[in-house]
CSV table of C-alpha atoms in Angstrom, one decimal:
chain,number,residue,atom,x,y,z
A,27,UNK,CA,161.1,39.3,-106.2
A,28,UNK,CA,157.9,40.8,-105.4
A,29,UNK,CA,159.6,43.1,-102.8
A,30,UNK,CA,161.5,44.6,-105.2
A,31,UNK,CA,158.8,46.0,-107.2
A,32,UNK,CA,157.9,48.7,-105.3
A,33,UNK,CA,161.7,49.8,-104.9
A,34,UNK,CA,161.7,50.4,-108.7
A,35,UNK,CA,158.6,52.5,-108.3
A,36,UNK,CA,160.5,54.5,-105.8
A,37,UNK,CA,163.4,55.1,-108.1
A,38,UNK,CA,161.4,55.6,-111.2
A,39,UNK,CA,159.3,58.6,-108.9
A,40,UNK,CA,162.8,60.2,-108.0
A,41,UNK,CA,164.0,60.3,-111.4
A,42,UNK,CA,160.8,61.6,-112.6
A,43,UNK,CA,160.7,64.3,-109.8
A,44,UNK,CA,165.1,65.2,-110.4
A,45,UNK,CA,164.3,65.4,-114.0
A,46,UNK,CA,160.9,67.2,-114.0
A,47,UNK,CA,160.7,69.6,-110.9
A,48,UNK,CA,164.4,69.7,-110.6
A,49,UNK,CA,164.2,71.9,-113.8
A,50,UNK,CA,161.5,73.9,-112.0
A,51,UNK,CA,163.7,74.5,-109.2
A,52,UNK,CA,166.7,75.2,-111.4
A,53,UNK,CA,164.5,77.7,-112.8
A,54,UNK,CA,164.7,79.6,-109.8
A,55,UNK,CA,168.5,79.7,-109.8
A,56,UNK,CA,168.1,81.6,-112.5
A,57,UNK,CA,165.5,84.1,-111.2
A,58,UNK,CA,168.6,84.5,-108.2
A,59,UNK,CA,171.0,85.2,-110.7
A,60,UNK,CA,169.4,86.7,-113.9
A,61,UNK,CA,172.4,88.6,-114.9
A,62,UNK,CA,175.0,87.8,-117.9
A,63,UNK,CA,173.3,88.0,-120.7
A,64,UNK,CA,171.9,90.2,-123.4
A,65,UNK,CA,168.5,90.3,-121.9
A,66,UNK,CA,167.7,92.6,-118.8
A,67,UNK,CA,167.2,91.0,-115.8
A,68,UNK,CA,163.3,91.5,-115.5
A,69,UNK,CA,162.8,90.1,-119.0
A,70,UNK,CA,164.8,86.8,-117.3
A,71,UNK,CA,163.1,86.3,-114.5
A,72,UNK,CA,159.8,86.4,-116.7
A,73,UNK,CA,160.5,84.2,-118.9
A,74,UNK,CA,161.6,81.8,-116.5
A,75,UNK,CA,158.0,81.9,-114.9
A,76,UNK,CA,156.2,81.9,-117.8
A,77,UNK,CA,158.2,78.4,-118.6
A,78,UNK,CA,157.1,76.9,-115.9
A,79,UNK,CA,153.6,78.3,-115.1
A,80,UNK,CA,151.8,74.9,-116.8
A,81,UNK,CA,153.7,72.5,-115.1
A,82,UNK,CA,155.4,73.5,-111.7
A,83,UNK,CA,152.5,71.9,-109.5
A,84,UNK,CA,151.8,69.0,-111.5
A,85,UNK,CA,155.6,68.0,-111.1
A,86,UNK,CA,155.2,67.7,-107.1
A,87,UNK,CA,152.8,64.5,-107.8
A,88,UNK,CA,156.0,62.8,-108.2
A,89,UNK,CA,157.0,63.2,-104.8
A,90,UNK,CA,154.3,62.2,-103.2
A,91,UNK,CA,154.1,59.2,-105.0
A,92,UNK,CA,157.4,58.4,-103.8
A,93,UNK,CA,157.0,59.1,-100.3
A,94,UNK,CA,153.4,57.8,-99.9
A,95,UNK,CA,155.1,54.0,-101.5
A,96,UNK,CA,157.8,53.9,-99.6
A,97,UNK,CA,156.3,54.4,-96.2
A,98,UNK,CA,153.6,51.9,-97.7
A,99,UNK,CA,156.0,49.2,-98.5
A,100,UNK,CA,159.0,49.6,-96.2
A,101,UNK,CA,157.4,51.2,-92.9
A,102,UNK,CA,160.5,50.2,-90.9
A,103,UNK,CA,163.4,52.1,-93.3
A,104,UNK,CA,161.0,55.1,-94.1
A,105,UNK,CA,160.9,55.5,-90.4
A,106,UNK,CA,164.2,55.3,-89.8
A,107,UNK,CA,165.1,58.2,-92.8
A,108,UNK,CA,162.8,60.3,-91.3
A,109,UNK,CA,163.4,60.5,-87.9
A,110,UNK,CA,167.4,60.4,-88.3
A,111,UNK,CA,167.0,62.9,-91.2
A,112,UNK,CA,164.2,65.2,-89.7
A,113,UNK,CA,166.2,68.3,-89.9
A,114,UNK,CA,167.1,68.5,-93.5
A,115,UNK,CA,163.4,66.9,-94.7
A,116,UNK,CA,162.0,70.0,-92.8
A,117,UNK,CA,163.9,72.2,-94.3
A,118,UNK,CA,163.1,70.7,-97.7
A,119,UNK,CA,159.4,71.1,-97.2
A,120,UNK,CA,158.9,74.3,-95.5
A,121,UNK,CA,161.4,75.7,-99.1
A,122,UNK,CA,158.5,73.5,-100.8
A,123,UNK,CA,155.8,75.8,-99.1
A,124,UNK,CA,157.7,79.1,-99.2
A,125,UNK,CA,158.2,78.2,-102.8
A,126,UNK,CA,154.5,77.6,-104.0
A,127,UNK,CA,153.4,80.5,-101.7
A,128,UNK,CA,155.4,83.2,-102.9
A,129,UNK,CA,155.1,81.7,-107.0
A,130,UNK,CA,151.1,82.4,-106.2
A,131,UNK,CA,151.9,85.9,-104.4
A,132,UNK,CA,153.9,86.7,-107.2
A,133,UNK,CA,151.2,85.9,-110.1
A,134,UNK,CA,149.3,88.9,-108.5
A,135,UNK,CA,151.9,91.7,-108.2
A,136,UNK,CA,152.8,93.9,-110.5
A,137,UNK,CA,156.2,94.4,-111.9
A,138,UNK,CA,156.3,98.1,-111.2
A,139,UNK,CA,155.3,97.6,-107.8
A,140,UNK,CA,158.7,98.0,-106.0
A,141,UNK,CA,160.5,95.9,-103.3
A,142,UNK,CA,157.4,93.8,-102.9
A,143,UNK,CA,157.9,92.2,-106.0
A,144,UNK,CA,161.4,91.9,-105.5
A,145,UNK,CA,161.4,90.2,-101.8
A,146,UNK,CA,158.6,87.9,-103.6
A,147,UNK,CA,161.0,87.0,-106.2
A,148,UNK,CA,164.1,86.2,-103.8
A,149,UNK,CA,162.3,84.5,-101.5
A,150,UNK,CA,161.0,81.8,-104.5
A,151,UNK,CA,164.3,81.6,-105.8
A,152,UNK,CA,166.4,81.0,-102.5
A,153,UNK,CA,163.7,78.5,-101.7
A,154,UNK,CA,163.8,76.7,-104.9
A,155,UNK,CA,167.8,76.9,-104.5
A,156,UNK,CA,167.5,75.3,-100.8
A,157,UNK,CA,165.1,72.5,-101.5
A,158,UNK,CA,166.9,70.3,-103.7
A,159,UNK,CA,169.5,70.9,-101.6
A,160,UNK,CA,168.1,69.8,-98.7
A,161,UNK,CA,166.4,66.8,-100.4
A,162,UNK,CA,169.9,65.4,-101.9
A,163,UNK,CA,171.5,65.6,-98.7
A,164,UNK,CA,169.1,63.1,-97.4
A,165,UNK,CA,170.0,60.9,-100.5
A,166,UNK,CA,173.8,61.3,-99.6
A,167,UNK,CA,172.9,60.1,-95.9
A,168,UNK,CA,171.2,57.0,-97.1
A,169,UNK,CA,173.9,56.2,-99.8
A,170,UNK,CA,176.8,56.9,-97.5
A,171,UNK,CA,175.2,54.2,-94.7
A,172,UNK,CA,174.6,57.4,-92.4
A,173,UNK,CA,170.9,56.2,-91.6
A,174,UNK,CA,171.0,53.3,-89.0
A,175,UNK,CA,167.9,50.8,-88.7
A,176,UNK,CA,165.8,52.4,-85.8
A,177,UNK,CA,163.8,55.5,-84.6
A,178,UNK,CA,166.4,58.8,-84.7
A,179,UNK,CA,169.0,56.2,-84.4
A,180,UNK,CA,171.7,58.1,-86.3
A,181,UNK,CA,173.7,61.2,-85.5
A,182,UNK,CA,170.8,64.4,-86.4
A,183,UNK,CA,173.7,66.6,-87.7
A,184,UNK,CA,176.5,64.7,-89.2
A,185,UNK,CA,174.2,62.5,-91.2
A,186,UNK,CA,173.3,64.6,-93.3
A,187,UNK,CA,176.3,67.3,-92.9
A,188,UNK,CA,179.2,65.3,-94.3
A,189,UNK,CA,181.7,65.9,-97.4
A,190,UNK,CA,179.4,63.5,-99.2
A,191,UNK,CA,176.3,64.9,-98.6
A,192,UNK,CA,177.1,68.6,-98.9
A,193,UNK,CA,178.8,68.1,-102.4
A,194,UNK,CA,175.3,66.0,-102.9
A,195,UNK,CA,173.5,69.5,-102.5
A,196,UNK,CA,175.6,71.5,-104.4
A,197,UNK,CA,176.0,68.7,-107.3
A,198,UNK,CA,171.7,68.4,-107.3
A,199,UNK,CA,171.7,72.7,-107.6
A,200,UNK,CA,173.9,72.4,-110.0
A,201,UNK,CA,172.2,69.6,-112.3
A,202,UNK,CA,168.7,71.7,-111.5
A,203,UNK,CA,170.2,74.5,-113.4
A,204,UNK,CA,171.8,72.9,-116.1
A,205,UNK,CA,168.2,71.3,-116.5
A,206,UNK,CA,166.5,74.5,-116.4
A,207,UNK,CA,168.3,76.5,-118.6
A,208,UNK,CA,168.5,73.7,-121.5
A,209,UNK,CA,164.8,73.3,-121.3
A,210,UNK,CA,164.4,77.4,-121.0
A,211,UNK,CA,166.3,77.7,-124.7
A,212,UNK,CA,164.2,75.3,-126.1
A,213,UNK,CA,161.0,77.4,-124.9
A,214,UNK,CA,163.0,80.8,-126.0
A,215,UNK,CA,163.2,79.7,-129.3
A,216,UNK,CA,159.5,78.0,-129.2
A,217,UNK,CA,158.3,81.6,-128.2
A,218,UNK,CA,160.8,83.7,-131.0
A,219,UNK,CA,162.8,85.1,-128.5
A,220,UNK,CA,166.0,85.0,-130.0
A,221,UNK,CA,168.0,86.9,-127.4
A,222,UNK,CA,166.9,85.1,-124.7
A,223,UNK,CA,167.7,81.6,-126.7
A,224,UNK,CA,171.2,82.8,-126.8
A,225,UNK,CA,171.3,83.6,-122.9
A,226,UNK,CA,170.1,80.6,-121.5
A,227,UNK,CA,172.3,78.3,-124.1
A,228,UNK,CA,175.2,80.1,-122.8
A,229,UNK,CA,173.8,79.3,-119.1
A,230,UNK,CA,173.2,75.8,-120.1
A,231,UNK,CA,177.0,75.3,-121.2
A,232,UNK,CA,178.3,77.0,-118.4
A,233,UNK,CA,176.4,74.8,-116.1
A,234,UNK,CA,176.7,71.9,-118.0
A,235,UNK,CA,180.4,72.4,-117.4
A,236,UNK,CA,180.0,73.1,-113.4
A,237,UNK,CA,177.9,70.4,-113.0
A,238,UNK,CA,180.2,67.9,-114.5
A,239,UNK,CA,183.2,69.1,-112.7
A,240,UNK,CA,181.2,69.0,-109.5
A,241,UNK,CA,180.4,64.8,-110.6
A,242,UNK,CA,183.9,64.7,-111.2
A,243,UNK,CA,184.9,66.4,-107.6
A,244,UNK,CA,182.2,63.7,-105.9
A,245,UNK,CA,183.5,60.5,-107.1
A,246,UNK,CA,187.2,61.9,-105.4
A,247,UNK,CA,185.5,62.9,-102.2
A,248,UNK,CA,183.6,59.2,-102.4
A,249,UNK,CA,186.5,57.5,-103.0
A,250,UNK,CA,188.2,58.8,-99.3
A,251,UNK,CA,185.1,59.1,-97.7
A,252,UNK,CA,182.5,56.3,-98.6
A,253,UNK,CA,184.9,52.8,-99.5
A,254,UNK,CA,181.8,51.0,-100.1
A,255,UNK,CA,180.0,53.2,-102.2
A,256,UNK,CA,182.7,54.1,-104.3
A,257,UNK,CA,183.4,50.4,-105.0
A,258,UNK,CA,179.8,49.9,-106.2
A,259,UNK,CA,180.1,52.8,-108.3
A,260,UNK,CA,183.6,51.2,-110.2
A,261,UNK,CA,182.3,47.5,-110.3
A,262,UNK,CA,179.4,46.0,-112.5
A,263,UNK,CA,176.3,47.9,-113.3
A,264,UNK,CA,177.3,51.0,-111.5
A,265,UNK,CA,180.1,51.5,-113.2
A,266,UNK,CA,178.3,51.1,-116.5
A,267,UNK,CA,175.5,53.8,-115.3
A,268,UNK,CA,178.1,56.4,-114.2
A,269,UNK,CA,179.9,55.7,-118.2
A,270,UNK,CA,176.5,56.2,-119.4
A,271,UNK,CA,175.8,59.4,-117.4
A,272,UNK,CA,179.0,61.0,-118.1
A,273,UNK,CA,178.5,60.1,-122.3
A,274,UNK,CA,174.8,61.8,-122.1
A,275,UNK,CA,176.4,65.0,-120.1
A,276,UNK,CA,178.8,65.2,-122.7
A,277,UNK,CA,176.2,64.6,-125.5
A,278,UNK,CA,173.9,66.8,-124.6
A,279,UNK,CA,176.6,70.2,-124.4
A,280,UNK,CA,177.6,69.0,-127.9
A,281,UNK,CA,173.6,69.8,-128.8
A,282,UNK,CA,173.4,72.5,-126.6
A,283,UNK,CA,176.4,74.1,-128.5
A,284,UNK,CA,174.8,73.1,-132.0
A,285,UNK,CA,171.3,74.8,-130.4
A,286,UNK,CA,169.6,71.1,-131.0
A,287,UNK,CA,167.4,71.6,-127.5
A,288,UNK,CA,165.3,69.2,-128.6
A,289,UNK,CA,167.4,66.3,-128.6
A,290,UNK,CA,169.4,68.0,-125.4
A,291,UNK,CA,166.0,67.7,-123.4
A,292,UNK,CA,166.8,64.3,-123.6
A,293,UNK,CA,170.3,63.2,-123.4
A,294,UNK,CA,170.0,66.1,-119.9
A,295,UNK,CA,167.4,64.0,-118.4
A,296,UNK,CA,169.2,60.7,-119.4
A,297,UNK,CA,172.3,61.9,-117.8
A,298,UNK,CA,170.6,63.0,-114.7
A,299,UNK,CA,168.4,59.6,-114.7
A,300,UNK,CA,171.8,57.4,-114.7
A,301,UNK,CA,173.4,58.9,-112.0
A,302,UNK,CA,170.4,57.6,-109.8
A,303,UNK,CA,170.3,54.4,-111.5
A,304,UNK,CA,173.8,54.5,-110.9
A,305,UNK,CA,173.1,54.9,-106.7
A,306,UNK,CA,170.7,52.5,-106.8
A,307,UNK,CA,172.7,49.8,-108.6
A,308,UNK,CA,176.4,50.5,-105.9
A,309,UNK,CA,173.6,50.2,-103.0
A,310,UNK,CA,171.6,47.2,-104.2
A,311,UNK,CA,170.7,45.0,-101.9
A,312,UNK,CA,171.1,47.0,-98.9
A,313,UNK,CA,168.8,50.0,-98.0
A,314,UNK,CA,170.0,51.1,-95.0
A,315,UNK,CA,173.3,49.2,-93.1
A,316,UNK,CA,172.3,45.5,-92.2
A,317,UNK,CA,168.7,46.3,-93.9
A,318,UNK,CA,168.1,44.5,-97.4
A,319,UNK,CA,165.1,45.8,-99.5
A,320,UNK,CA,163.6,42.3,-98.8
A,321,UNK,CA,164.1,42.4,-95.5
A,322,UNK,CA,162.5,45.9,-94.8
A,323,UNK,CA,159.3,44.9,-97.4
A,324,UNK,CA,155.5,45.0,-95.9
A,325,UNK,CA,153.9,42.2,-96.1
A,326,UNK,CA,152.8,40.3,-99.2
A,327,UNK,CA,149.2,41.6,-99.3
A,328,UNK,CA,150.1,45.5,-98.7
A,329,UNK,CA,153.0,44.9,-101.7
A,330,UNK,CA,150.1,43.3,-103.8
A,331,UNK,CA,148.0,45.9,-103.0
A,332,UNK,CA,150.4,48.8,-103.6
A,333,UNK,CA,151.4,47.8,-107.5
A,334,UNK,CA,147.5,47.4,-108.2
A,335,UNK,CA,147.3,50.7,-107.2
A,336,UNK,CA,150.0,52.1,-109.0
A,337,UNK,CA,148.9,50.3,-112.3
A,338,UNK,CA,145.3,51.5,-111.8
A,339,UNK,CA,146.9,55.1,-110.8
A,340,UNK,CA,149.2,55.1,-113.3
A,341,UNK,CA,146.4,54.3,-116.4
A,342,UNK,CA,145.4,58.0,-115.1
A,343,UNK,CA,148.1,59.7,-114.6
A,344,UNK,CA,150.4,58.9,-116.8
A,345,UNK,CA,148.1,59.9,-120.0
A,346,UNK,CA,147.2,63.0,-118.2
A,347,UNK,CA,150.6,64.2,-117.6
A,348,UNK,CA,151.8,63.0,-121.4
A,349,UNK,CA,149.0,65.6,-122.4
A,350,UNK,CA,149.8,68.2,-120.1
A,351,UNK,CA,153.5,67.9,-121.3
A,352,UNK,CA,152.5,67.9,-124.7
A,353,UNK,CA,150.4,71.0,-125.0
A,354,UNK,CA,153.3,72.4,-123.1
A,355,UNK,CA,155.9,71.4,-125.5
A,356,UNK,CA,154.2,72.5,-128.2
A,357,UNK,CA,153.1,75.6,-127.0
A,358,UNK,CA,149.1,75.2,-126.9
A,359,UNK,CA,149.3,76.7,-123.5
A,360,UNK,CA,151.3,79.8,-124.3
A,361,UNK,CA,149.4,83.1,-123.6
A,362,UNK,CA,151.6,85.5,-123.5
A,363,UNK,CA,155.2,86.7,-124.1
A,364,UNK,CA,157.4,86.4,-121.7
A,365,UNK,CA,158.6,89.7,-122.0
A,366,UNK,CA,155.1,91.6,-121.1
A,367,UNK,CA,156.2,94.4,-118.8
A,368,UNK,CA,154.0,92.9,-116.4
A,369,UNK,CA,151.8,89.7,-114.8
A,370,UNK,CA,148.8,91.6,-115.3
A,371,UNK,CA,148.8,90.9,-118.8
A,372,UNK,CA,149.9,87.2,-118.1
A,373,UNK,CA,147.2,85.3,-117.3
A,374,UNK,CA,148.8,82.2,-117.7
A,375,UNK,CA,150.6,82.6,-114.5
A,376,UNK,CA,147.7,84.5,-112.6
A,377,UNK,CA,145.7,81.5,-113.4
A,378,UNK,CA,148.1,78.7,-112.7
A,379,UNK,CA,148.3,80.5,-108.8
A,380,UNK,CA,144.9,79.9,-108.5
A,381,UNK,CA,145.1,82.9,-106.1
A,382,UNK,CA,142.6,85.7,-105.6
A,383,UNK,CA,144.1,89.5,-107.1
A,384,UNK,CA,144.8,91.4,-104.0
A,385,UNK,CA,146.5,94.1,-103.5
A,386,UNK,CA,149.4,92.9,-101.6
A,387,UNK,CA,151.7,95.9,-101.9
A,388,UNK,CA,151.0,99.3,-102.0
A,389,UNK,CA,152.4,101.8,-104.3
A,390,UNK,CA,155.4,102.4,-103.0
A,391,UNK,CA,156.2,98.8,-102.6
A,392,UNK,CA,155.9,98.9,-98.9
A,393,UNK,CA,153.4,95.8,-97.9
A,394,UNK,CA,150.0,97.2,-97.3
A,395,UNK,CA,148.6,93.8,-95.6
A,396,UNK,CA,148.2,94.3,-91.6
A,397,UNK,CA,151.6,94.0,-89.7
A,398,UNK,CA,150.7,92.5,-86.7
A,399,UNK,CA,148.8,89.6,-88.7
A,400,UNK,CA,151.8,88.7,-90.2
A,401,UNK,CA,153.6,89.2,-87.7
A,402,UNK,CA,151.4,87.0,-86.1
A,403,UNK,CA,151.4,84.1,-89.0
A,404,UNK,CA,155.4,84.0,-88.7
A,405,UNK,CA,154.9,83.3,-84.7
A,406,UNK,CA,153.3,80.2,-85.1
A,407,UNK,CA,154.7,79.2,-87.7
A,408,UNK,CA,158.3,78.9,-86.0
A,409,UNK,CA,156.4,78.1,-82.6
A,410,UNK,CA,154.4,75.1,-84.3
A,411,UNK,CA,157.4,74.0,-86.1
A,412,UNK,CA,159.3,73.9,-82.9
A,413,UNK,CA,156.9,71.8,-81.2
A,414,UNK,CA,156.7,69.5,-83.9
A,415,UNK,CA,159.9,68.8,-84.0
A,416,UNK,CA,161.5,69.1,-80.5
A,417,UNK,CA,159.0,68.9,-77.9
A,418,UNK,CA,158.2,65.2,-76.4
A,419,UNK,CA,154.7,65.1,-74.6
A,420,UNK,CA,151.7,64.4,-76.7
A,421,UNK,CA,150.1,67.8,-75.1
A,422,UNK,CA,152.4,70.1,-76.6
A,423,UNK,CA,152.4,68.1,-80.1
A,424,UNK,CA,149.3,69.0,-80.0
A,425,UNK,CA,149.9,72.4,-79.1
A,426,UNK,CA,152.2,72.8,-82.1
A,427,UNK,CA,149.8,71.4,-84.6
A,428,UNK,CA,147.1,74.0,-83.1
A,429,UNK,CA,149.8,76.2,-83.8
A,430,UNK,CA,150.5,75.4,-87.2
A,431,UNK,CA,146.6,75.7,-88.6
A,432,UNK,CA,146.6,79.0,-86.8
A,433,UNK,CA,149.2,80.0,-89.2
A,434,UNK,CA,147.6,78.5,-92.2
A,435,UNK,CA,144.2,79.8,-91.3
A,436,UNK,CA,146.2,83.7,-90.5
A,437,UNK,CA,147.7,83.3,-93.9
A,438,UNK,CA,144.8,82.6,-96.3
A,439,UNK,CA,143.0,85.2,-94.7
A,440,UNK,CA,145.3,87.9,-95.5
A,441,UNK,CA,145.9,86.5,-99.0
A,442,UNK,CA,142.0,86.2,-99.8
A,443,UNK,CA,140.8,89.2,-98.1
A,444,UNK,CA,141.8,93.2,-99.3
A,445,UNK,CA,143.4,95.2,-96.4
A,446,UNK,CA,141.0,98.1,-96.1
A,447,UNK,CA,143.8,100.7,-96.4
A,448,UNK,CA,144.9,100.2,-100.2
């Protein structure tokens, strides 16, 4: 019994971080693809980061929480996840990086200034589209039994590059954007914009409706490919979770259509929520093939340890991020429209970067920072990375992590210090 505690924490931080952050990711799907509605595309894509200046960092805690108990508490299965799944956890976190980075850059540019602004922009929202890719084709490895017990003992490619997984990806962009764009009425029509209420109801619906179809298209592609899955999905509590998740998707387009987004908040995260609950329950008690959750538990003391911690933790956290999402919700941290021609006059968003104003781009929206440097910073960062990942002597590890604060350190100081010819 006690080995189970800390699974539940595990799902309960997953949920948290689909719900929470997948918004935030789904928020840059819509910063891709601003288009479609009434308001112009720059009015979009600023309300969209206005939405989720307060909150997008403080969502990431969830992650962590969920990685740092799992290695805690089941050593043997974290390791086996990711080594066998290095490739597509890489790629998760390096969109993680890319994403806060270029949110920060963007908090100091100026709308008028030109392609700058606009590689910014793209760069955020193709990394906030990749990352919950990425991250729920690991969750289709694991569910599909893709993930044997053992260091990089499954296939690096195919575990995470099957029917299952890929529609796992597209179905988790999919929910992130019917997230987003419920929650981004709501703050429209919080704010008195009545235009962009309209547009991102009419986004919600339409994704609301894509994301469903793509649940529907997943159980089919479960049922030919994944035999054991799919029969914990149809039988007992998973069958019951899925029923519930499909009732709460449908709920929440009837309040999406009647513009309740208050309520839809809700019945989206509950829908989202089950479908996890849902996983958990077809799996349970295996965690990876021949591995219970009992069986891959730490010891007693470490499990003891771990849920004092996260009840001492949680006493702080949890009444911190109530507040935060509070003031949020009822707008006590709104500075400015989101329609301001520019950040400059946003200094929500300038201030949630926590990034010095530098002049980044020069008039004519070419970048004025130093070529070379960059040039430079991009060098090791794919160098570094490649050592990290491929290389087998301790020596060039090494070599790679060298590589990798080179970068960081080349990065900060182009960001913190004013190239001399702007």
């Amino acid at each position: 019994m006690l080995a189970d505690v800390p699974i539940v924490f595990v799902l309960i931080g997953i949920t948290a971080y689909t719900v929470l952050s997948g918004a935030d990711f789904g928020a840059g799907l819509w910063m891709l693809i601003p288009g479609g509605g009434q308001a112009d595309a720059a009015t979009t894509r600023d309300h969209t980061r206005h939405s989720i200046g307060p909150v997008w960092e403080a969502n990431h805690v969830w992650l962590i929480f969920v990685l740092t108990v799992a290695w805690t508490c089941y050593p043997g299965a974290f390791g086996s996840i990711v080594s066998t799944l290095a490739i597509p956890l890489l790629i998760a976190a390096i969109g993680i990086i890319f994403r806060g980075t270029t949110y920060a850059l963007r908090g100091v540019l100026e709308r008028g200034e030109g392609r700058g602004v606009s590689l910014v922009e793209k760069l955020f929202a193709l990394s906030s589209v990749l990352t919950p890719f990425a991250l729920a084709t690991v969750v289709g490895a694991i569910a599909t039994g893709r993930v044997p017990v053992g260091n990089a003992r499954g296939n690096i490619i195919t575990s995470w590059l099957n029917p299952v997984s890929i529609l796992a990806g597209v179905l988790a962009v999919a929910f992130s954007g019917y997230l987003a764009a419920v929650y981004l009425a709501a703050d429209a029509r919080r704010l008195g914009e009545p235009v962009l209420t309209r547009d991102f109801r009419g986004r919600a619906l339409l994704a609301g409706v894509v994301a469903g179809a793509l649940a529907l298209a997943g159980l089919l592609v479960v049922r030919f490919t994944a035999a054991a899955l799919w029969h914990g999905l149809t039988t007992g509590a998973g069958l019951a979770l899925v029923v519930v998740s499909g009732v709460a998707g449908v709920l929440t387009l009837i309040l999406v259509w009647r513009s309740s987004f208050g309520p839809a908040r809700a019945s989206a995260a509950l829908a989202v929520a089950a479908v996890i609950a849902g996983w958990a329950a077809a799996q349970e008690p295996q965690l990876l093939p021949g591995l219970t959750v009992r069986a891959a538990a730490a010891g007693r003391a470490t499990l003891i340890a771990t849920i004092i911690g996260v009840a001492v933790g949680a006493a702080v956290l949890v009444p911190a991020l109530a507040l935060l999402y509070t003031l949020v919700l009822r707008g006590r941290l709104d500075t400015t429209a989101p329609s301001a021609p520019s950040v400059a006059s946003a200094p929500s968003v300038a201030s949630a970067s926590s990034v010095p104003s530098v002049p980044l781009v020069a008039r004519d929206g070419r970048i004025a920072v130093g070529r070379p440097a960059w040039a430079f910073a991009v060098v090791t960062l794919v160098a570094g990375v490649g050592l990290l990942v491929f290389a087998g002597p301790s020596w060039a590890l090494g070599i790679g992590a060298l590589l990798l604060v080179a970068c960081a350190v080349t990065v900060f100081a182009l960001t913190a210090v004013p190239d001399e010819k702007t």
